[in-house]
Amino acid sequence: QKGKRYRRKELPLEQKESSKWLRSFTKLAEIQKLCPDTMLVSIGDRESDIYELFLEATRDPAGPKLLIRAEKTRNRKLKNAEQVPLWDYMASREVAGELKIHIPRRGPRKARDAWMDVRYAEVTLSPPQRNPSGAPVKVWAIYVTEKDEAEGIKPVEWMLLTTVPVETFKDAQKRVEWYSARWGIEMYHRTLKSGCRIETRQLGTAERLEACVGIDMVVAWRLYHLTMLGREIPDVPCTVFFSDIEWKALCVYVSKNPIPPEKPPSLMEAIRMVAGIGGFLGRKSDGNPGTKTMWRGLQALEIAAEMYGIFTQRGAPPPT
């Protein structure tokens, strides 16, 4: 809607899209009551940097925890005599340690391993100007900055705010690892959208859609699991994921040779063959196959494996 951005500050939180984070946290609190011996943590990007969300997360010590990446443009003030901005205060802290994180490929940006300086501190955030009577919020801040800036690449700079105590560098390192896992969560949801195409389902009722999404979630997890295996253990035999019929059908389909090889290919070789069936070109600049081409290739492989099984397991000679 035209002019929506300028009216945004005047709207109550319930009428903003960001209210979805509060609804999500409320649902998580219901699950937390069913799992009192397990700590549940809601992880969000800069869109979820909302004062009301932190306020809700600090009300119940037995409730779920929060780990949010702060929005730099807000640069909220700390509740102290000087009212120092959060980012300025954390930048003035001594470096507690350094750690290496893997930054995945995104668009033209190549994947890389980056060394990060880590600072952390317990801070008290002042309420925003729109809610001056609100209570201050006590959280732990973890400031992560990339050590060596590569030319042409924007360095990583994270300000993580969490309600989970951070009392040592190992605690801070663990929270950074939690947030880094968000990339995998995003890839999983991208698989649901682009591979399983859950947003295009037209099943008439919520119950039917829920059942369908339940199946799609298992399919998306299997596809994501295969992608991660290919990156972590690419040289193992592909039998860690594919059945005998599947990898033999794959080799026969790709090579056009009715006799499969005696030994199974490596997992990465099999993945690239599957992705090739799904439209992956395998150029030097293409990197590793994405979930979309893998999804298409696995669909074709399912049919090929079924036909291969019909011809080989029922006594029929392989096609010549």
Short mmCIF file of N, CA and C in Angstrom, two decimals, residues 149-212:
data_model
loop_
_atom_site.label_atom_id
_atom_site.label_comp_id
_atom_site.label_asym_id
_atom_site.label_seq_id
_atom_site.Cartn_x
_atom_site.Cartn_y
_atom_site.Cartn_z
N GLU A 149 39.33 -8.16 6.30
CA GLU A 149 38.36 -7.76 5.30
C GLU A 149 38.91 -8.01 3.90
N ALA A 150 38.24 -8.88 3.14
CA ALA A 150 38.66 -9.17 1.78
C ALA A 150 38.15 -8.08 0.84
N GLU A 151 38.93 -7.80 -0.19
CA GLU A 151 38.58 -6.75 -1.13
C GLU A 151 37.30 -7.12 -1.89
N GLY A 152 36.38 -6.19 -1.93
CA GLY A 152 35.13 -6.40 -2.66
C GLY A 152 34.09 -7.21 -1.92
N ILE A 153 34.38 -7.64 -0.69
CA ILE A 153 33.44 -8.43 0.10
C ILE A 153 33.09 -7.67 1.37
N LYS A 154 31.80 -7.51 1.60
CA LYS A 154 31.35 -6.83 2.80
C LYS A 154 31.64 -7.70 4.02
N PRO A 155 32.40 -7.19 4.99
CA PRO A 155 32.74 -8.03 6.16
C PRO A 155 31.53 -8.33 7.02
N VAL A 156 31.60 -9.44 7.71
CA VAL A 156 30.52 -9.85 8.60
C VAL A 156 30.57 -9.01 9.88
N GLU A 157 29.42 -8.53 10.30
CA GLU A 157 29.30 -7.78 11.54
C GLU A 157 27.95 -8.10 12.16
N TRP A 158 27.97 -8.83 13.27
CA TRP A 158 26.74 -9.25 13.93
C TRP A 158 26.70 -8.68 15.35
N MET A 159 25.52 -8.24 15.74
CA MET A 159 25.25 -7.94 17.13
C MET A 159 24.12 -8.87 17.55
N LEU A 160 24.45 -9.87 18.34
CA LEU A 160 23.46 -10.85 18.77
C LEU A 160 23.01 -10.51 20.19
N LEU A 161 21.71 -10.50 20.39
CA LEU A 161 21.12 -10.25 21.71
C LEU A 161 20.39 -11.50 22.15
N THR A 162 20.66 -11.94 23.36
CA THR A 162 20.08 -13.20 23.82
C THR A 162 19.68 -13.14 25.28
N THR A 163 18.68 -13.91 25.62
CA THR A 163 18.28 -14.05 27.02
C THR A 163 18.92 -15.27 27.66
N VAL A 164 19.74 -15.99 26.90
CA VAL A 164 20.50 -17.12 27.44
C VAL A 164 21.78 -16.56 28.05
N PRO A 165 22.12 -16.88 29.29
CA PRO A 165 23.32 -16.31 29.91
C PRO A 165 24.58 -16.57 29.09
N VAL A 166 25.43 -15.55 29.02
CA VAL A 166 26.73 -15.64 28.33
C VAL A 166 27.77 -15.16 29.33
N GLU A 167 28.39 -16.11 30.03
CA GLU A 167 29.32 -15.78 31.10
C GLU A 167 30.76 -16.07 30.75
N THR A 168 31.00 -16.85 29.69
CA THR A 168 32.35 -17.17 29.26
C THR A 168 32.44 -17.06 27.74
N PHE A 169 33.69 -17.10 27.24
CA PHE A 169 33.87 -17.06 25.78
C PHE A 169 33.26 -18.28 25.13
N LYS A 170 33.32 -19.43 25.79
CA LYS A 170 32.71 -20.64 25.23
C LYS A 170 31.20 -20.47 25.09
N ASP A 171 30.58 -19.79 26.06
CA ASP A 171 29.15 -19.50 25.95
C ASP A 171 28.88 -18.64 24.72
N ALA A 172 29.69 -17.60 24.53
CA ALA A 172 29.52 -16.71 23.37
C ALA A 172 29.72 -17.48 22.07
N GLN A 173 30.72 -18.35 22.04
CA GLN A 173 30.98 -19.15 20.85
C GLN A 173 29.79 -20.04 20.52
N LYS A 174 29.20 -20.62 21.54
CA LYS A 174 28.04 -21.50 21.33
C LYS A 174 26.85 -20.70 20.78
N ARG A 175 26.63 -19.50 21.27
CA ARG A 175 25.51 -18.69 20.76
C ARG A 175 25.73 -18.30 19.30
N VAL A 176 26.98 -18.02 18.93
CA VAL A 176 27.28 -17.70 17.53
C VAL A 176 27.03 -18.92 16.64
N GLU A 177 27.38 -20.09 17.14
CA GLU A 177 27.12 -21.32 16.39
C GLU A 177 25.62 -21.53 16.22
N TRP A 178 24.85 -21.22 17.24
CA TRP A 178 23.38 -21.34 17.13
C TRP A 178 22.86 -20.44 16.03
N TYR A 179 23.33 -19.20 16.04
CA TYR A 179 22.83 -18.27 15.02
C TYR A 179 23.29 -18.69 13.62
N SER A 180 24.51 -19.20 13.51
CA SER A 180 25.01 -19.66 12.20
C SER A 180 24.14 -20.78 11.65
N ALA A 181 23.53 -21.57 12.52
CA ALA A 181 22.66 -22.66 12.06
C ALA A 181 21.42 -22.14 11.35
N ARG A 182 21.15 -20.85 11.48
CA ARG A 182 19.99 -20.26 10.82
C ARG A 182 20.09 -20.38 9.30
N TRP A 183 21.32 -20.39 8.77
CA TRP A 183 21.49 -20.56 7.32
C TRP A 183 20.91 -21.90 6.87
N GLY A 184 21.17 -22.93 7.66
CA GLY A 184 20.61 -24.23 7.32
C GLY A 184 19.10 -24.25 7.39
N ILE A 185 18.55 -23.52 8.39
CA ILE A 185 17.09 -23.44 8.51
C ILE A 185 16.51 -22.73 7.29
N GLU A 186 17.17 -21.66 6.84
CA GLU A 186 16.70 -20.94 5.66
C GLU A 186 16.74 -21.83 4.42
N MET A 187 17.81 -22.63 4.30
CA MET A 187 17.92 -23.52 3.15
C MET A 187 16.80 -24.57 3.18
N TYR A 188 16.50 -25.05 4.38
CA TYR A 188 15.43 -26.04 4.53
C TYR A 188 14.09 -25.46 4.08
N HIS A 189 13.80 -24.24 4.50
CA HIS A 189 12.54 -23.61 4.11
C HIS A 189 12.53 -23.26 2.62
N ARG A 190 13.70 -22.91 2.09
CA ARG A 190 13.78 -22.65 0.65
C ARG A 190 13.48 -23.93 -0.14
N THR A 191 13.92 -25.06 0.40
CA THR A 191 13.63 -26.34 -0.24
C THR A 191 12.13 -26.60 -0.23
N LEU A 192 11.47 -26.30 0.88
CA LEU A 192 10.02 -26.46 0.95
C LEU A 192 9.31 -25.59 -0.09
N LYS A 193 9.82 -24.38 -0.29
CA LYS A 193 9.14 -23.44 -1.19
C LYS A 193 9.46 -23.72 -2.65
N SER A 194 10.77 -23.82 -2.98
CA SER A 194 11.15 -23.95 -4.39
C SER A 194 11.13 -25.39 -4.86
N GLY A 195 11.43 -26.34 -3.96
CA GLY A 195 11.42 -27.74 -4.36
C GLY A 195 10.05 -28.37 -4.25
N CYS A 196 9.52 -28.38 -3.04
CA CYS A 196 8.19 -28.98 -2.81
C CYS A 196 7.06 -28.04 -3.23
N ARG A 197 7.36 -26.75 -3.38
CA ARG A 197 6.38 -25.76 -3.86
C ARG A 197 5.12 -25.76 -2.98
N ILE A 198 5.33 -25.67 -1.67
CA ILE A 198 4.19 -25.74 -0.76
C ILE A 198 3.28 -24.52 -0.89
N GLU A 199 3.82 -23.41 -1.40
CA GLU A 199 3.01 -22.20 -1.49
C GLU A 199 2.01 -22.26 -2.65
N THR A 200 2.16 -23.24 -3.53
CA THR A 200 1.24 -23.36 -4.67
C THR A 200 0.20 -24.45 -4.45
N ARG A 201 0.22 -25.08 -3.28
CA ARG A 201 -0.76 -26.14 -3.01
C ARG A 201 -2.17 -25.57 -2.93
N GLN A 202 -3.11 -26.23 -3.57
CA GLN A 202 -4.51 -25.81 -3.54
C GLN A 202 -5.36 -27.03 -3.18
N LEU A 203 -5.49 -27.25 -1.88
CA LEU A 203 -6.13 -28.48 -1.40
C LEU A 203 -7.49 -28.24 -0.74
N GLY A 204 -7.94 -27.00 -0.72
CA GLY A 204 -9.31 -26.74 -0.28
C GLY A 204 -9.49 -26.52 1.20
N THR A 205 -8.87 -27.35 2.05
CA THR A 205 -9.06 -27.20 3.50
C THR A 205 -7.71 -27.18 4.20
N ALA A 206 -7.73 -26.61 5.42
CA ALA A 206 -6.50 -26.53 6.20
C ALA A 206 -6.01 -27.93 6.60
N GLU A 207 -6.94 -28.85 6.87
CA GLU A 207 -6.55 -30.19 7.29
C GLU A 207 -5.79 -30.90 6.17
N ARG A 208 -6.27 -30.77 4.94
CA ARG A 208 -5.58 -31.41 3.82
C ARG A 208 -4.20 -30.78 3.59
N LEU A 209 -4.16 -29.45 3.70
CA LEU A 209 -2.89 -28.76 3.52
C LEU A 209 -1.89 -29.17 4.60
N GLU A 210 -2.36 -29.31 5.83
CA GLU A 210 -1.48 -29.69 6.94
C GLU A 210 -0.90 -31.08 6.71
N ALA A 211 -1.72 -32.03 6.24
CA ALA A 211 -1.22 -33.38 5.95
C ALA A 211 -0.19 -33.36 4.83
N CYS A 212 -0.46 -32.55 3.81
CA CYS A 212 0.47 -32.47 2.68
C CYS A 212 1.80 -31.85 3.10
#
